[in-house]
């Protein structure tokens, strides 16, 4: 079988939010880029995310200092610009599912929460809402339950990925690098890729690893111990069909983690809740799917006692967050970039931090590729391209 030989400035492995954002930014800076994705665009964490463009507020509820809250707050204003068609990339077709999240408390915590949420730190971004201002799911809640509106939108991650993918023209290739076939030399990195039974050898001046959890194996292939560069935090998320009304919000408690975080979607005439927050974290990761489903129902009854949730059909999804390593194993405060010669691995930490992550990658690459090199990206023409991953509720039964 013949091997196609392609050349480009940058080969990106992984078509999640950060790989696609890097592609868009690099192409705009005049670099030739090929991106290879082994399953579908967003099929890792990006489509499985809850799509909340955090401004860092949920991390402030505990009153603890948190660097993530500061970096998210800076990025938040830029997201609003892009979503309204100003700034770049223009995210004109990205669906905003909720312009604001809500925070609410369980009845037993209602009066204490009023104190934290009215603190000077929160006051400028959080507003207590009453009566008809409340989303439909909270209209029947007892008056004693505090409901606050928070300046954080929730977006549809699939439409975001489609928008970012459309910002660049360089080839998107469905395929997977052969980890044993990655070779670095003085002027770049050569990667053997298998795509639909065909072999492609790509010579790139820089290799960007944007493969989320898949970065582990690729790092090992280039001689980096993945445990020195990245960490994995497992989650056990929950998908509930037949919800009584859409919710985009956090049920808060006096700790770093909301007790429940719910975002919503629609599948035909069914409203779907996608539930995370503390229930999806350890010890929730240790529960069987059945135990997790029953724990979730108890949590929902306790946190939303005024709603009828008896008809919910529950499914669970195990998925891990892939992040840059921190000494404590906790979430990094910003994106993490690990560079080894011409190989750059990136983990954005949050969907909301993907633009900052891509800027950090660009800053590393710019000096190496200052003068764009000869490109033969069209060698991959005709090979299959990855489609967009389906909505997360279409994956759940695979677990
Ligand atoms: P991914 O989206 O995982 O993309 C990696 C891609 O690489 C995948 O498409 C995969 O198929 C591909 N790949 C892997 N290995 C290979 C290989 N060998 N060859 C080719 N391709 C490969 N962040 C927020 O800001 N707000 C939220 O509400 C939020 N909610 C979240 C909820 C959950 C359950 C999870 C898990 C994360 C959430 N996050 C959220 C975090 C956010 O989703 C991630 O930080 C972000 O999506 C990571 O993007 P990525 O592009 O690095 O990785």
CSV table of C-alpha atoms and ligand atoms in Angstrom, one decimal:
chain,number,residue,atom,x,y,z
A,1,UNK,CA,0.0,0.0,0.0
A,2,UNK,CA,1.3,3.5,-0.8
A,3,UNK,CA,1.9,6.0,1.9
A,4,UNK,CA,0.7,9.6,1.4
A,5,UNK,CA,3.2,12.1,2.6
A,6,UNK,CA,2.0,15.5,3.8
A,7,UNK,CA,3.7,18.5,5.4
A,8,UNK,CA,2.4,21.3,7.5
A,9,UNK,CA,3.5,23.8,10.1
A,10,UNK,CA,1.4,22.2,12.9
A,11,UNK,CA,-0.2,18.8,13.3
A,12,UNK,CA,-2.9,18.8,16.0
A,13,UNK,CA,-4.0,15.5,17.5
A,14,UNK,CA,-7.5,15.8,19.0
A,15,UNK,CA,-10.7,17.5,17.8
A,16,UNK,CA,-12.1,18.7,21.1
A,17,UNK,CA,-12.6,22.3,21.9
A,18,UNK,CA,-8.9,23.1,22.5
A,19,UNK,CA,-7.6,21.3,19.3
A,20,UNK,CA,-10.2,23.1,17.2
A,21,UNK,CA,-9.5,26.5,18.9
A,22,UNK,CA,-5.7,26.1,18.3
A,23,UNK,CA,-6.4,25.2,14.6
A,24,UNK,CA,-8.5,28.4,14.2
A,25,UNK,CA,-5.9,30.6,15.9
A,26,UNK,CA,-2.9,29.1,14.1
A,27,UNK,CA,-4.5,29.3,10.7
A,28,UNK,CA,-5.4,32.9,11.3
A,29,UNK,CA,-1.7,33.5,12.0
A,30,UNK,CA,-0.8,32.1,8.6
A,31,UNK,CA,0.3,28.6,9.7
A,32,UNK,CA,-0.7,25.5,7.8
A,33,UNK,CA,-2.5,23.0,10.1
A,34,UNK,CA,-3.7,19.4,9.8
A,35,UNK,CA,-5.9,18.1,12.6
A,36,UNK,CA,-6.5,14.4,13.2
A,37,UNK,CA,-9.3,13.1,15.3
A,38,UNK,CA,-9.9,9.4,16.0
A,39,UNK,CA,-13.6,9.4,16.8
A,40,UNK,CA,-15.8,12.5,16.2
A,41,UNK,CA,-15.3,16.2,17.0
A,42,UNK,CA,-16.0,16.7,20.7
A,43,UNK,CA,-16.3,13.0,21.4
A,44,UNK,CA,-14.1,13.3,24.5
A,45,UNK,CA,-15.0,15.7,27.3
A,46,UNK,CA,-16.1,18.6,25.1
A,47,UNK,CA,-19.6,17.4,24.1
A,48,UNK,CA,-19.9,15.7,27.6
A,49,UNK,CA,-19.4,19.0,29.3
A,50,UNK,CA,-22.2,20.9,30.9
A,51,UNK,CA,-21.5,23.9,28.7
A,52,UNK,CA,-21.4,26.4,31.5
A,53,UNK,CA,-19.2,29.4,30.7
A,54,UNK,CA,-18.2,29.9,34.3
A,55,UNK,CA,-17.3,33.3,35.5
A,56,UNK,CA,-15.9,31.6,38.6
A,57,UNK,CA,-18.8,32.3,40.9
A,58,UNK,CA,-19.5,28.8,42.1
A,59,UNK,CA,-16.0,28.7,43.4
A,60,UNK,CA,-16.5,31.8,45.5
A,61,UNK,CA,-19.5,30.4,47.3
A,62,UNK,CA,-17.2,28.7,49.8
A,63,UNK,CA,-15.5,32.0,50.5
A,64,UNK,CA,-12.1,30.5,49.7
A,65,UNK,CA,-9.6,32.3,47.5
A,66,UNK,CA,-9.4,30.6,44.2
A,67,UNK,CA,-7.2,31.5,41.2
A,68,UNK,CA,-9.6,29.8,38.8
A,69,UNK,CA,-12.3,32.3,39.8
A,70,UNK,CA,-10.0,35.2,38.7
A,71,UNK,CA,-9.0,33.7,35.4
A,72,UNK,CA,-12.5,32.7,34.5
A,73,UNK,CA,-13.8,36.2,35.3
A,74,UNK,CA,-11.3,37.7,32.9
A,75,UNK,CA,-12.3,35.3,30.1
A,76,UNK,CA,-16.0,35.7,30.7
A,77,UNK,CA,-16.3,39.2,29.2
A,78,UNK,CA,-14.5,38.0,26.0
A,79,UNK,CA,-16.9,35.0,25.7
A,80,UNK,CA,-19.9,37.4,25.9
A,81,UNK,CA,-18.4,39.5,23.1
A,82,UNK,CA,-17.8,36.4,20.8
A,83,UNK,CA,-21.3,35.1,21.5
A,84,UNK,CA,-22.8,38.4,20.5
A,85,UNK,CA,-20.8,38.4,17.2
A,86,UNK,CA,-18.1,40.8,18.3
A,87,UNK,CA,-14.5,39.5,18.7
A,88,UNK,CA,-13.1,36.4,17.2
A,89,UNK,CA,-13.9,33.6,16.6
A,90,UNK,CA,-17.4,34.8,15.9
A,91,UNK,CA,-19.7,32.3,17.5
A,92,UNK,CA,-22.8,33.3,15.6
A,93,UNK,CA,-24.4,29.9,15.6
A,94,UNK,CA,-23.5,28.8,19.1
A,95,UNK,CA,-26.7,28.2,20.9
A,96,UNK,CA,-27.0,29.9,24.3
A,97,UNK,CA,-29.3,27.6,26.2
A,98,UNK,CA,-29.6,29.8,29.2
A,99,UNK,CA,-28.3,33.4,29.5
A,100,UNK,CA,-28.0,33.0,33.3
A,101,UNK,CA,-27.6,30.1,35.6
A,102,UNK,CA,-29.4,30.1,39.0
A,103,UNK,CA,-28.1,29.1,42.4
A,104,UNK,CA,-30.5,27.8,45.0
A,105,UNK,CA,-30.4,26.2,48.4
A,106,UNK,CA,-32.0,23.3,50.1
A,107,UNK,CA,-34.8,24.4,52.5
A,108,UNK,CA,-32.5,23.5,55.5
A,109,UNK,CA,-29.8,25.9,54.3
A,110,UNK,CA,-31.9,28.7,52.9
A,111,UNK,CA,-31.3,31.3,55.6
A,112,UNK,CA,-27.6,30.7,55.9
A,113,UNK,CA,-27.2,30.9,52.2
A,114,UNK,CA,-28.8,34.3,52.1
A,115,UNK,CA,-25.7,35.5,54.0
A,116,UNK,CA,-23.0,34.1,51.7
A,117,UNK,CA,-24.8,35.0,48.5
A,118,UNK,CA,-25.4,38.6,49.7
A,119,UNK,CA,-21.7,39.0,50.6
A,120,UNK,CA,-19.8,41.9,49.0
A,121,UNK,CA,-17.8,39.4,46.9
A,122,UNK,CA,-20.9,38.0,45.3
A,123,UNK,CA,-23.2,41.1,45.2
A,124,UNK,CA,-22.2,42.5,41.9
A,125,UNK,CA,-22.9,39.3,39.9
A,126,UNK,CA,-25.6,37.6,41.8
A,127,UNK,CA,-29.2,38.8,42.1
A,128,UNK,CA,-32.0,37.3,44.2
A,129,UNK,CA,-35.1,36.6,42.1
A,130,UNK,CA,-38.7,36.2,43.1
A,131,UNK,CA,-42.1,35.3,41.6
A,132,UNK,CA,-42.3,35.4,37.8
A,133,UNK,CA,-38.6,36.3,37.5
A,134,UNK,CA,-37.8,32.8,38.6
A,135,UNK,CA,-37.4,30.1,35.9
A,136,UNK,CA,-40.5,27.9,35.6
A,137,UNK,CA,-38.9,25.0,37.6
A,138,UNK,CA,-38.7,27.4,40.6
A,139,UNK,CA,-42.1,29.1,40.5
A,140,UNK,CA,-43.6,26.6,43.0
A,141,UNK,CA,-40.7,26.6,45.3
A,142,UNK,CA,-41.5,27.8,48.9
A,143,UNK,CA,-40.7,31.5,49.4
A,144,UNK,CA,-38.1,30.5,52.0
A,145,UNK,CA,-36.0,28.9,49.3
A,146,UNK,CA,-33.6,31.5,48.0
A,147,UNK,CA,-33.1,31.6,44.3
A,148,UNK,CA,-30.3,33.7,42.8
A,149,UNK,CA,-29.6,34.6,39.2
A,150,UNK,CA,-26.0,34.4,38.2
A,151,UNK,CA,-24.2,36.0,35.3
A,152,UNK,CA,-23.0,32.8,33.7
A,153,UNK,CA,-24.5,31.5,30.5
A,154,UNK,CA,-24.8,27.8,29.5
A,155,UNK,CA,-24.2,27.0,25.9
A,156,UNK,CA,-24.8,24.0,23.6
A,157,UNK,CA,-21.2,22.6,23.3
A,158,UNK,CA,-22.0,20.9,19.9
A,159,UNK,CA,-22.9,24.1,18.2
A,160,UNK,CA,-19.8,25.8,19.7
A,161,UNK,CA,-17.6,23.1,18.3
A,162,UNK,CA,-19.3,23.4,14.9
A,163,UNK,CA,-18.7,27.2,14.9
A,164,UNK,CA,-15.0,26.9,15.9
A,165,UNK,CA,-14.4,24.2,13.3
A,166,UNK,CA,-16.0,26.4,10.6
A,167,UNK,CA,-13.4,29.2,11.4
A,168,UNK,CA,-10.6,27.4,9.6
A,169,UNK,CA,-10.2,25.6,6.3
A,170,UNK,CA,-7.2,23.3,7.0
A,171,UNK,CA,-7.8,19.5,6.7
A,172,UNK,CA,-9.7,17.6,9.4
A,173,UNK,CA,-8.7,14.0,9.2
A,174,UNK,CA,-10.5,11.0,10.7
A,175,UNK,CA,-7.7,8.8,11.9
A,176,UNK,CA,-5.3,8.0,14.7
A,177,UNK,CA,-1.5,8.4,15.0
A,178,UNK,CA,0.5,5.2,15.4
A,179,UNK,CA,2.1,5.9,18.8
A,180,UNK,CA,5.1,3.8,17.9
A,181,UNK,CA,5.6,5.9,14.7
A,182,UNK,CA,6.3,9.4,16.1
A,183,UNK,CA,9.8,10.6,15.4
A,184,UNK,CA,11.2,14.0,16.3
A,185,UNK,CA,14.2,15.4,14.4
A,186,UNK,CA,15.9,18.8,14.2
A,187,UNK,CA,13.3,20.5,12.0
A,188,UNK,CA,10.1,18.9,13.2
A,189,UNK,CA,8.2,15.7,14.0
A,190,UNK,CA,7.1,12.9,11.7
A,191,UNK,CA,3.9,11.1,12.6
A,192,UNK,CA,2.4,8.0,10.9
A,193,UNK,CA,-1.4,8.1,10.8
A,194,UNK,CA,-3.8,5.5,9.8
A,195,UNK,CA,-7.0,6.7,8.3
A,196,UNK,CA,-9.6,4.4,6.8
A,197,UNK,CA,-7.0,1.7,6.1
A,198,UNK,CA,-4.7,4.2,4.4
A,199,UNK,CA,-1.3,5.3,5.7
A,200,UNK,CA,-0.4,9.0,5.9
A,201,UNK,CA,3.0,10.3,7.0
A,202,UNK,CA,2.7,13.9,8.2
A,203,UNK,CA,5.8,15.9,8.8
A,204,UNK,CA,5.0,18.9,11.0
A,205,UNK,CA,7.3,21.5,12.4
A,206,UNK,CA,5.4,21.3,15.7
A,207,UNK,CA,3.1,18.6,17.1
A,208,UNK,CA,0.3,19.7,19.4
A,209,UNK,CA,-1.3,17.0,21.6
A,210,UNK,CA,-4.8,18.2,22.3
A,211,UNK,CA,-6.3,14.7,22.8
A,212,UNK,CA,-7.5,15.0,26.4
A,213,UNK,CA,-7.1,11.6,28.1
A,214,UNK,CA,-5.5,10.4,24.8
A,215,UNK,CA,-2.5,12.6,25.5
A,216,UNK,CA,-1.2,10.1,28.0
A,217,UNK,CA,-0.3,7.4,25.4
A,218,UNK,CA,1.0,10.0,23.0
A,219,UNK,CA,3.3,11.6,25.6
A,220,UNK,CA,4.6,8.2,26.5
A,221,UNK,CA,5.4,7.7,22.9
A,222,UNK,CA,7.6,10.8,22.9
A,223,UNK,CA,9.4,9.8,26.0
A,224,UNK,CA,7.5,11.8,28.6
A,225,UNK,CA,6.1,10.0,31.7
A,226,UNK,CA,2.4,11.0,31.5
A,227,UNK,CA,2.2,11.0,35.3
A,228,UNK,CA,4.6,14.0,35.4
A,229,UNK,CA,2.4,16.0,33.0
A,230,UNK,CA,-1.2,15.2,33.5
A,231,UNK,CA,-3.9,13.8,35.8
A,232,UNK,CA,-7.3,12.2,35.4
A,233,UNK,CA,-10.3,13.0,37.7
A,234,UNK,CA,-13.1,10.5,37.2
A,235,UNK,CA,-16.8,11.5,37.2
A,236,UNK,CA,-20.0,9.6,37.3
A,237,UNK,CA,-22.5,11.9,35.6
A,238,UNK,CA,-26.3,11.3,35.4
A,239,UNK,CA,-28.8,11.8,32.6
A,240,UNK,CA,-32.4,12.0,33.6
A,241,UNK,CA,-35.1,11.8,30.9
A,242,UNK,CA,-38.7,13.1,31.4
A,243,UNK,CA,-37.8,16.0,33.6
A,244,UNK,CA,-40.7,18.3,34.6
A,245,UNK,CA,-39.0,21.6,33.4
A,246,UNK,CA,-35.6,22.7,32.2
A,247,UNK,CA,-33.1,23.8,34.9
A,248,UNK,CA,-29.7,25.5,34.5
A,249,UNK,CA,-28.4,25.9,38.0
A,250,UNK,CA,-26.4,24.9,41.0
A,251,UNK,CA,-27.9,23.7,44.3
A,252,UNK,CA,-25.2,25.3,46.6
A,253,UNK,CA,-23.9,24.2,49.9
A,254,UNK,CA,-21.2,25.7,52.1
A,255,UNK,CA,-18.3,23.9,50.4
A,256,UNK,CA,-16.3,24.3,47.2
A,257,UNK,CA,-18.6,22.0,45.3
A,258,UNK,CA,-22.3,22.6,44.5
A,259,UNK,CA,-24.3,19.7,45.7
A,260,UNK,CA,-26.0,19.3,42.3
A,261,UNK,CA,-25.3,21.1,39.0
A,262,UNK,CA,-28.1,20.6,36.4
A,263,UNK,CA,-28.1,21.6,32.8
A,264,UNK,CA,-30.9,20.7,30.4
A,265,UNK,CA,-31.5,19.6,26.9
A,266,UNK,CA,-34.4,18.5,24.7
A,267,UNK,CA,-34.7,15.1,22.9
A,268,UNK,CA,-37.9,15.3,20.8
A,269,UNK,CA,-40.6,16.2,23.4
A,270,UNK,CA,-38.6,14.9,26.3
A,271,UNK,CA,-36.8,17.4,28.6
A,272,UNK,CA,-33.4,16.0,29.8
A,273,UNK,CA,-31.5,16.9,32.9
A,274,UNK,CA,-27.7,16.4,32.8
A,275,UNK,CA,-26.6,16.2,36.4
A,276,UNK,CA,-23.1,16.7,37.9
A,277,UNK,CA,-21.7,18.6,40.9
A,278,UNK,CA,-20.7,16.7,44.1
A,279,UNK,CA,-22.8,13.7,43.3
A,280,UNK,CA,-20.7,12.9,40.2
A,281,UNK,CA,-17.4,13.0,42.2
A,282,UNK,CA,-16.0,10.5,44.6
A,283,UNK,CA,-17.6,8.6,46.3
A,284,UNK,CA,-20.2,8.8,43.5
A,285,UNK,CA,-17.5,7.3,41.1
A,286,UNK,CA,-17.5,4.2,43.3
A,287,UNK,CA,-21.2,3.6,43.0
A,288,UNK,CA,-22.7,1.1,40.6
A,289,UNK,CA,-24.9,2.7,37.9
A,290,UNK,CA,-28.0,1.5,39.8
A,291,UNK,CA,-26.7,2.9,43.1
A,292,UNK,CA,-25.8,6.2,41.5
A,293,UNK,CA,-29.3,6.4,39.9
A,294,UNK,CA,-31.0,5.8,43.3
A,295,UNK,CA,-28.7,8.3,45.1
A,296,UNK,CA,-29.5,10.9,42.4
A,297,UNK,CA,-33.2,10.5,42.9
A,298,UNK,CA,-32.8,11.0,46.6
A,299,UNK,CA,-30.7,14.1,46.0
A,300,UNK,CA,-33.2,15.5,43.5
A,301,UNK,CA,-36.1,14.9,45.9
A,302,UNK,CA,-34.2,16.7,48.7
A,303,UNK,CA,-32.9,19.6,46.6
A,304,UNK,CA,-36.1,20.2,44.6
A,305,UNK,CA,-38.9,18.9,46.9
A,306,UNK,CA,-41.6,20.9,45.2
A,307,UNK,CA,-41.1,19.1,41.8
A,308,UNK,CA,-42.7,15.9,40.7
A,309,UNK,CA,-39.8,13.7,39.7
A,310,UNK,CA,-41.4,10.3,39.9
A,311,UNK,CA,-41.4,9.7,36.1
A,312,UNK,CA,-37.6,10.3,35.7
A,313,UNK,CA,-35.7,7.6,33.7
A,314,UNK,CA,-32.1,7.6,34.9
A,315,UNK,CA,-29.0,6.6,33.1
A,316,UNK,CA,-25.4,7.3,34.1
A,317,UNK,CA,-22.2,8.1,32.2
A,318,UNK,CA,-18.7,7.5,33.5
A,319,UNK,CA,-16.2,10.0,32.1
A,320,UNK,CA,-13.0,11.5,33.3
A,321,UNK,CA,-11.7,15.0,33.3
A,322,UNK,CA,-8.2,15.2,31.8
A,323,UNK,CA,-6.1,18.0,33.2
A,324,UNK,CA,-2.5,19.1,33.6
A,325,UNK,CA,-0.9,17.8,36.7
A,326,UNK,CA,-1.0,19.7,40.0
A,327,UNK,CA,1.0,18.6,43.0
A,328,UNK,CA,-2.1,18.3,45.1
A,329,UNK,CA,-4.1,16.4,42.5
A,330,UNK,CA,-6.7,19.2,42.6
A,331,UNK,CA,-8.1,21.1,39.6
A,332,UNK,CA,-5.5,23.4,38.1
A,333,UNK,CA,-6.3,27.1,38.3
A,334,UNK,CA,-5.9,27.7,34.6
A,335,UNK,CA,-4.9,25.9,31.4
A,336,UNK,CA,-1.8,23.8,31.4
A,337,UNK,CA,0.7,23.5,28.6
A,338,UNK,CA,3.6,21.0,28.7
A,339,UNK,CA,6.3,21.5,26.1
A,340,UNK,CA,9.1,19.1,25.2
A,341,UNK,CA,11.0,20.3,22.2
A,342,UNK,CA,8.6,20.5,19.3
A,343,UNK,CA,5.9,18.5,21.0
A,344,UNK,CA,3.4,20.6,23.0
A,345,UNK,CA,0.6,19.0,25.1
A,346,UNK,CA,-2.3,21.1,26.3
A,347,UNK,CA,-5.2,20.7,28.7
A,348,UNK,CA,-7.6,23.7,29.0
A,349,UNK,CA,-8.9,22.5,32.4
A,350,UNK,CA,-12.3,24.0,31.4
A,351,UNK,CA,-14.2,24.5,28.2
A,352,UNK,CA,-14.4,28.2,29.2
A,353,UNK,CA,-10.6,28.3,29.4
A,354,UNK,CA,-10.0,26.9,25.9
A,355,UNK,CA,-9.3,30.3,24.3
A,356,UNK,CA,-6.6,31.0,26.9
A,357,UNK,CA,-5.2,27.6,26.4
A,358,UNK,CA,-5.0,28.1,22.7
A,359,UNK,CA,-3.3,31.5,23.2
A,360,UNK,CA,-0.7,29.8,25.4
A,361,UNK,CA,0.0,27.2,22.7
A,362,UNK,CA,0.3,29.9,20.1
A,363,UNK,CA,2.8,31.7,22.2
A,364,UNK,CA,5.0,28.6,22.4
A,365,UNK,CA,4.7,27.9,18.7
A,366,UNK,CA,5.2,31.4,17.3
A,367,UNK,CA,9.0,31.5,17.7
A,368,UNK,CA,9.4,28.0,16.2
A,369,UNK,CA,7.3,28.6,13.1
A,370,UNK,CA,8.0,32.4,12.6
A,371,UNK,CA,8.3,31.9,8.9
A,372,UNK,CA,5.7,29.5,7.6
A,373,UNK,CA,7.3,26.5,6.0
A,374,UNK,CA,6.4,24.5,2.8
A,375,UNK,CA,3.0,22.9,3.1
A,376,UNK,CA,1.6,19.9,1.4
A,377,UNK,CA,-1.6,19.5,3.4
A,378,UNK,CA,-3.7,18.7,0.3
A,379,UNK,CA,-2.0,15.2,0.3
A,380,UNK,CA,-4.7,14.2,2.7
A,381,UNK,CA,-7.6,15.2,0.4
A,382,UNK,CA,-10.2,12.6,-0.1
A,383,UNK,CA,-9.6,10.8,3.2
A,384,UNK,CA,-12.6,10.7,5.6
A,385,UNK,CA,-13.2,13.6,7.9
A,386,UNK,CA,-14.6,13.4,11.4
A,387,UNK,CA,-18.2,14.2,12.0
A,388,UNK,CA,-19.6,16.1,15.0
A,389,UNK,CA,-20.2,13.9,18.1
A,390,UNK,CA,-23.9,13.3,19.0
A,391,UNK,CA,-25.5,14.8,22.1
A,392,UNK,CA,-24.3,13.3,25.3
A,393,UNK,CA,-27.6,11.6,26.1
A,394,UNK,CA,-27.2,9.5,22.9
A,395,UNK,CA,-23.9,8.1,24.4
A,396,UNK,CA,-25.2,7.1,27.9
A,397,UNK,CA,-26.4,3.7,27.1
A,398,UNK,CA,-22.9,2.7,25.9
A,399,UNK,CA,-21.5,2.7,29.4
B,1,LIG,P1,-11.6,16.6,24.7
B,1,LIG,O1,-12.9,17.3,24.5
B,1,LIG,O2,-11.5,15.4,25.6
B,1,LIG,O3,-11.0,16.3,23.2
B,1,LIG,C1,-10.0,15.4,23.0
B,1,LIG,C2,-10.3,14.8,21.6
B,1,LIG,O4,-9.1,14.0,21.3
B,1,LIG,C3,-11.5,13.8,21.6
B,1,LIG,O5,-12.3,14.2,20.6
B,1,LIG,C4,-10.8,12.4,21.4
B,1,LIG,O6,-11.7,11.6,20.6
B,1,LIG,C5,-9.6,12.8,20.6
B,1,LIG,N1,-8.5,11.8,20.8
B,1,LIG,C6,-8.1,11.2,21.9
B,1,LIG,N2,-7.0,10.4,21.6
B,1,LIG,C7,-6.7,10.5,20.3
B,1,LIG,C8,-5.8,9.9,19.4
B,1,LIG,N3,-4.9,9.1,19.9
B,1,LIG,N4,-5.8,10.3,18.1
B,1,LIG,C9,-6.7,11.2,17.7
B,1,LIG,N5,-7.7,11.8,18.4
B,1,LIG,C10,-7.7,11.4,19.8
B,1,LIG,N6,-15.9,23.0,31.4
B,1,LIG,C11,-16.6,24.1,31.4
B,1,LIG,O7,-16.0,25.2,31.2
B,1,LIG,N7,-17.9,24.2,31.8
B,1,LIG,C12,-18.6,23.1,32.1
B,1,LIG,O8,-19.8,23.1,32.3
B,1,LIG,C13,-17.9,21.8,32.1
B,1,LIG,N8,-18.5,20.7,32.4
B,1,LIG,C14,-17.9,19.5,32.3
B,1,LIG,C15,-18.6,18.3,32.6
B,1,LIG,C16,-17.9,17.1,32.4
B,1,LIG,C17,-18.7,15.8,32.7
B,1,LIG,C18,-16.6,17.0,32.0
B,1,LIG,C19,-15.9,15.7,31.9
B,1,LIG,C20,-15.9,18.2,31.8
B,1,LIG,C21,-16.5,19.4,31.9
B,1,LIG,N9,-15.8,20.6,31.7
B,1,LIG,C22,-16.5,21.8,31.7
B,1,LIG,C23,-14.4,20.6,31.2
B,1,LIG,C24,-14.3,20.6,29.7
B,1,LIG,O9,-15.3,19.8,29.1
B,1,LIG,C25,-12.9,20.2,29.3
B,1,LIG,O10,-11.9,21.0,30.0
B,1,LIG,C26,-12.7,20.4,27.8
B,1,LIG,O11,-13.8,20.0,27.0
B,1,LIG,C27,-11.4,19.7,27.4
B,1,LIG,O12,-11.3,19.8,26.0
B,1,LIG,P2,-10.2,19.1,25.2
B,1,LIG,O13,-10.3,19.6,23.8
B,1,LIG,O14,-8.9,19.3,25.9
B,1,LIG,O15,-10.4,17.6,25.3
